[in-house]
Structure formats: C-alpha cells, structure tokens
PDB file of C-alpha atoms in Angstrom:
ATOM      1  CA  MET A   1     -25.512 -38.506  11.803  1.00 54.00           C
ATOM      2  CA  ASN A   2     -25.028 -37.737  15.457  1.00 57.00           C
ATOM      3  CA  ARG A   3     -26.229 -34.153  16.100  1.00 60.00           C
ATOM      4  CA  ASN A   4     -24.056 -33.873  19.222  1.00 62.00           C
ATOM      5  CA  ASN A   5     -20.920 -33.983  17.048  1.00 62.00           C
ATOM      6  CA  LEU A   6     -22.152 -31.263  14.667  1.00 62.00           C
ATOM      7  CA  PRO A   7     -20.568 -28.274  16.523  1.00 66.00           C
ATOM      8  CA  VAL A   8     -17.255 -30.122  16.833  1.00 65.00           C
ATOM      9  CA  ARG A   9     -17.288 -30.997  13.133  1.00 70.00           C
ATOM     10  CA  ALA A  10     -18.148 -27.410  12.180  1.00 66.00           C
ATOM     11  CA  VAL A  11     -15.301 -25.985  14.252  1.00 64.00           C
ATOM     12  CA  THR A  12     -12.893 -28.577  12.842  1.00 69.00           C
ATOM     13  CA  ALA A  13     -13.962 -27.754   9.283  1.00 65.00           C
ATOM     14  CA  LEU A  14     -13.507 -24.016   9.872  1.00 63.00           C
ATOM     15  CA  ALA A  15     -10.073 -24.549  11.420  1.00 62.00           C
ATOM     16  CA  LEU A  16      -9.019 -26.707   8.466  1.00 59.00           C
ATOM     17  CA  LEU A  17     -10.326 -24.133   5.987  1.00 56.00           C
ATOM     18  CA  HIS A  18      -8.480 -21.337   7.812  1.00 56.00           C
ATOM     19  CA  ALA A  19      -5.213 -23.317   7.889  1.00 55.00           C
ATOM     20  CA  THR A  20      -5.508 -24.154   4.184  1.00 54.00           C
ATOM     21  CA  ALA A  21      -6.138 -20.521   3.249  1.00 52.00           C
ATOM     22  CA  ARG A  22      -3.111 -19.369   5.261  1.00 51.00           C
ATOM     23  CA  ALA A  23      -0.921 -22.058   3.692  1.00 48.00           C
ATOM     24  CA  LEU A  24      -1.998 -21.092   0.183  1.00 47.00           C
ATOM     25  CA  ASP A  25      -1.377 -17.385   0.807  1.00 46.00           C
ATOM     26  CA  TYR A  26       1.981 -17.709   2.539  1.00 48.00           C
ATOM     27  CA  ASP A  27       4.874 -16.435   0.388  1.00 54.00           C
ATOM     28  CA  TYR A  28       2.750 -16.344  -2.744  1.00 54.00           C
ATOM     29  CA  GLU A  29       5.040 -15.890  -5.732  1.00 59.00           C
ATOM     30  CA  GLY A  30       2.596 -16.543  -8.567  1.00 62.00           C
ATOM     31  CA  TYR A  31       3.375 -13.256 -10.291  1.00 63.00           C
ATOM     32  CA  PRO A  32       7.053 -12.418  -9.820  1.00 64.00           C
ATOM     33  CA  SER A  33       8.244  -9.037 -11.057  1.00 63.00           C
ATOM     34  CA  ARG A  34      10.192  -8.918 -14.302  1.00 64.00           C
ATOM     35  CA  SER A  35      12.948  -6.883 -12.677  1.00 62.00           C
ATOM     36  CA  GLY A  36      13.476  -9.435  -9.913  1.00 63.00           C
ATOM     37  CA  VAL A  37      12.744  -6.729  -7.339  1.00 59.00           C
ATOM     38  CA  ALA A  38       9.867  -7.402  -4.939  1.00 66.00           C
ATOM     39  CA  ALA A  39       6.702  -5.455  -5.729  1.00 71.00           C
ATOM     40  CA  TRP A  40       6.941  -3.065  -2.756  1.00 79.00           C
ATOM     41  CA  ILE A  41      10.670  -2.379  -3.007  1.00 81.00           C
ATOM     42  CA  ASP A  42      11.587   0.778  -4.867  1.00 80.00           C
ATOM     43  CA  VAL A  43      13.918   0.021  -7.785  1.00 78.00           C
ATOM     44  CA  ASP A  44      16.184   2.859  -6.592  1.00 80.00           C
ATOM     45  CA  THR A  45      16.844   1.121  -3.255  1.00 85.00           C
ATOM     46  CA  PRO A  46      20.562   0.182  -3.141  1.00 87.00           C
ATOM     47  CA  LEU A  47      21.322  -3.545  -3.305  1.00 88.00           C
ATOM     48  CA  ASP A  48      23.387  -3.498  -0.104  1.00 91.00           C
ATOM     49  CA  VAL A  49      20.394  -2.488   2.042  1.00 90.00           C
ATOM     50  CA  ARG A  50      17.906  -5.039   0.679  1.00 89.00           C
ATOM     51  CA  THR A  51      18.974  -7.612   3.291  1.00 91.00           C
ATOM     52  CA  LYS A  52      19.991  -7.299   6.943  1.00 93.00           C
ATOM     53  CA  VAL A  53      21.476  -9.794   9.356  1.00 95.00           C
ATOM     54  CA  SER A  54      19.639  -9.821  12.680  1.00 95.00           C
ATOM     55  CA  SER A  55      21.342 -10.044  16.078  1.00 96.00           C
ATOM     56  CA  ARG A  56      20.554 -13.778  15.996  1.00 96.00           C
ATOM     57  CA  GLY A  57      22.251 -14.290  12.636  1.00 96.00           C
ATOM     58  CA  GLU A  58      19.061 -14.570  10.593  1.00 96.00           C
ATOM     59  CA  VAL A  59      19.033 -12.888   7.184  1.00 94.00           C
ATOM     60  CA  TRP A  60      16.022 -10.612   6.803  1.00 93.00           C
ATOM     61  CA  ASP A  61      14.831  -9.544   3.359  1.00 89.00           C
ATOM     62  CA  LEU A  62      13.549  -6.032   2.786  1.00 87.00           C
ATOM     63  CA  VAL A  63       9.810  -6.164   1.992  1.00 85.00           C
ATOM     64  CA  MET A  64       9.007  -2.468   1.444  1.00 83.00           C
ATOM     65  CA  SER A  65      10.978   0.675   0.675  1.00 83.00           C
ATOM     66  CA  ASP A  66      10.488   4.075  -0.855  1.00 81.00           C
ATOM     67  CA  GLU A  67      13.368   6.170  -2.102  1.00 81.00           C
ATOM     68  CA  PHE A  68      13.134   9.882  -2.802  1.00 86.00           C
ATOM     69  CA  GLU A  69      16.628  10.516  -4.176  1.00 85.00           C
ATOM     70  CA  ILE A  70      15.469  11.469  -7.689  1.00 86.00           C
ATOM     71  CA  ASP A  71      14.455  15.137  -7.741  1.00 92.00           C
ATOM     72  CA  GLY A  72      11.220  15.974  -9.532  1.00 92.00           C
ATOM     73  CA  ARG A  73       9.593  12.570  -9.115  1.00 90.00           C
ATOM     74  CA  THR A  74       5.815  13.143  -9.284  1.00 91.00           C
ATOM     75  CA  PHE A  75       2.999  10.972  -8.012  1.00 89.00           C
ATOM     76  CA  GLU A  76       0.075  11.833 -10.272  1.00 91.00           C
ATOM     77  CA  ALA A  77      -1.817   8.804 -11.615  1.00 89.00           C
ATOM     78  CA  GLY A  78       0.382   6.871 -14.050  1.00 87.00           C
ATOM     79  CA  LYS A  79       3.541   8.927 -13.413  1.00 87.00           C
ATOM     80  CA  ASP A  80       5.211   6.701 -10.818  1.00 84.00           C
ATOM     81  CA  HIS A  81       5.871   2.960 -10.978  1.00 76.00           C
ATOM     82  CA  LEU A  82       4.665   2.358  -7.417  1.00 78.00           C
ATOM     83  CA  TRP A  83       2.845   5.238  -5.736  1.00 83.00           C
ATOM     84  CA  THR A  84      -0.133   7.417  -6.670  1.00 87.00           C
ATOM     85  CA  ALA A  85      -1.106  10.622  -4.884  1.00 89.00           C
ATOM     86  CA  LEU A  86      -4.871  11.122  -4.830  1.00 86.00           C
ATOM     87  CA  ASP A  87      -6.964  14.138  -5.760  1.00 84.00           C
ATOM     88  CA  ILE A  88      -9.565  13.990  -2.995  1.00 82.00           C
ATOM     89  CA  PRO A  89     -11.153  16.264  -0.428  1.00 78.00           C
ATOM     90  CA  ASP A  90     -10.282  15.488   3.181  1.00 78.00           C
ATOM     91  CA  GLY A  91     -13.390  15.181   5.299  1.00 72.00           C
ATOM     92  CA  VAL A  92     -11.842  13.526   8.355  1.00 76.00           C
ATOM     93  CA  ASN A  93     -12.736  15.272  11.606  1.00 67.00           C
ATOM     94  CA  ALA A  94     -14.563  17.991   9.643  1.00 68.00           C
ATOM     95  CA  ALA A  95     -11.265  19.185   8.165  1.00 69.00           C
ATOM     96  CA  ILE A  96     -11.499  21.586   5.274  1.00 76.00           C
ATOM     97  CA  GLY A  97      -8.781  20.467   2.926  1.00 79.00           C
ATOM     98  CA  LEU A  98      -8.029  18.987  -0.464  1.00 81.00           C
ATOM     99  CA  TYR A  99      -5.285  16.570  -1.390  1.00 84.00           C
ATOM    100  CA  ASN A 100      -3.927  17.514  -4.807  1.00 87.00           C
ATOM    101  CA  SER A 101      -1.558  15.134  -6.595  1.00 89.00           C
ATOM    102  CA  SER A 102       0.327  17.999  -8.234  1.00 90.00           C
ATOM    103  CA  ASN A 103       1.429  19.123  -4.738  1.00 91.00           C
ATOM    104  CA  VAL A 104       3.326  15.861  -4.074  1.00 93.00           C
ATOM    105  CA  TYR A 105       6.878  15.525  -5.447  1.00 94.00           C
ATOM    106  CA  THR A 106      10.472  14.833  -4.455  1.00 92.00           C
ATOM    107  CA  ARG A 107      13.268  17.337  -3.875  1.00 94.00           C
ATOM    108  CA  GLY A 108      16.611  17.033  -2.112  1.00 92.00           C
ATOM    109  CA  GLY A 109      16.046  13.403  -1.088  1.00 88.00           C
ATOM    110  CA  LYS A 110      12.721  14.190   0.585  1.00 91.00           C
ATOM    111  CA  LEU A 111       9.070  13.619  -0.224  1.00 90.00           C
ATOM    112  CA  ILE A 112       7.328  17.001  -0.342  1.00 93.00           C
ATOM    113  CA  ASN A 113       3.584  17.353   0.205  1.00 91.00           C
ATOM    114  CA  ARG A 114       3.096  21.065  -0.393  1.00 91.00           C
ATOM    115  CA  VAL A 115       0.224  22.825   1.361  1.00 88.00           C
ATOM    116  CA  ASP A 116      -1.389  25.826  -0.334  1.00 87.00           C
ATOM    117  CA  GLU A 117      -3.886  28.200   1.200  1.00 86.00           C
ATOM    118  CA  GLY A 118      -6.701  29.738  -0.794  1.00 84.00           C
ATOM    119  CA  PRO A 119     -10.099  29.109  -2.344  1.00 82.00           C
ATOM    120  CA  THR A 120     -10.623  25.829  -4.199  1.00 79.00           C
ATOM    121  CA  ASN A 121     -13.580  24.586  -6.208  1.00 77.00           C
ATOM    122  CA  VAL A 122     -14.183  20.880  -5.583  1.00 72.00           C
ATOM    123  CA  THR A 123     -16.802  18.897  -7.485  1.00 71.00           C
ATOM    124  CA  TYR A 124     -17.438  15.250  -6.742  1.00 67.00           C
ATOM    125  CA  PHE A 125     -20.321  12.776  -6.773  1.00 68.00           C
ATOM    126  CA  ASN A 126     -21.637  11.154  -3.599  1.00 70.00           C
ATOM    127  CA  GLN A 127     -23.737   8.192  -4.662  1.00 70.00           C
ATOM    128  CA  TRP A 128     -25.581   8.077  -1.340  1.00 76.00           C
ATOM    129  CA  LEU A 129     -26.734  11.697  -1.226  1.00 75.00           C
ATOM    130  CA  GLU A 130     -27.581  12.916  -4.707  1.00 64.00           C
ATOM    131  CA  VAL A 131     -28.468  11.856  -8.219  1.00 65.00           C
ATOM    132  CA  PRO A 132     -25.845  12.547 -10.916  1.00 58.00           C
TER     133      PRO A 132
END
C-alpha cells in the first residue's frame, strides 16, 4: 500500500460515507402517520393551506404548523398529540423563573403562556452536584 495515497483515500472514504448518509436520510418515509398528515403538521391545519405555489410555479408542501383555534387545549405531558410544555426552572442568564405546564393553554385562537408572580417551591435533582 502506498502511504502517500492514504490521506486521499481517507478523504474519499469520508466523502462517500457523508453522501451515503445524506442520501439515506433524505425524505425518509419509513414510518408514515396513520392519518396521512405529516408528523409536524397540526391535524387542525386546513387542507387548503397545506400547499403553496411559489412565484416560480413550484408546489411547496407545508412541513410544520401549529394551530391554536381550539379553546382550552392544554400542553401538559400526554394531553396534546404534538406538543408538551415542560415543568422546569429557568436558569438562563441567572433568571429566577419556573416554566409550569399548567400555565400554557389556548384561548381565542392564541397560545397563552401565563406568567404568575409569587413564591414557588422547586425541587429537582442535579446529578453533577449532589447525591440523591
């Protein structure tokens, strides 16, 4: 084996592997939905807005939507077919806050994320700092 060709062969092998992985992942439809609606399209999205014709005449398919037309839709774990609101403290930029899934719901065609002020007791386990 010629050692001078080794870098070229390695780069070629990596490029081939990358191209194969992209080809295998492109438009993967191994698990189609039973409803026929794409996984990230809300079932309440009207049929007439699921495609759009571009200015060049190409038909574009909708790939993601979220509809909030149903009042009282909640996002606690297991309550919604697509989205889940989390119950977690927010520690970004030293913010003092808590996301509570019961504060997220729909009303009047809008997604509401209610903010409450007051004391809250938060208990959680940090595996890097303390023993359970």
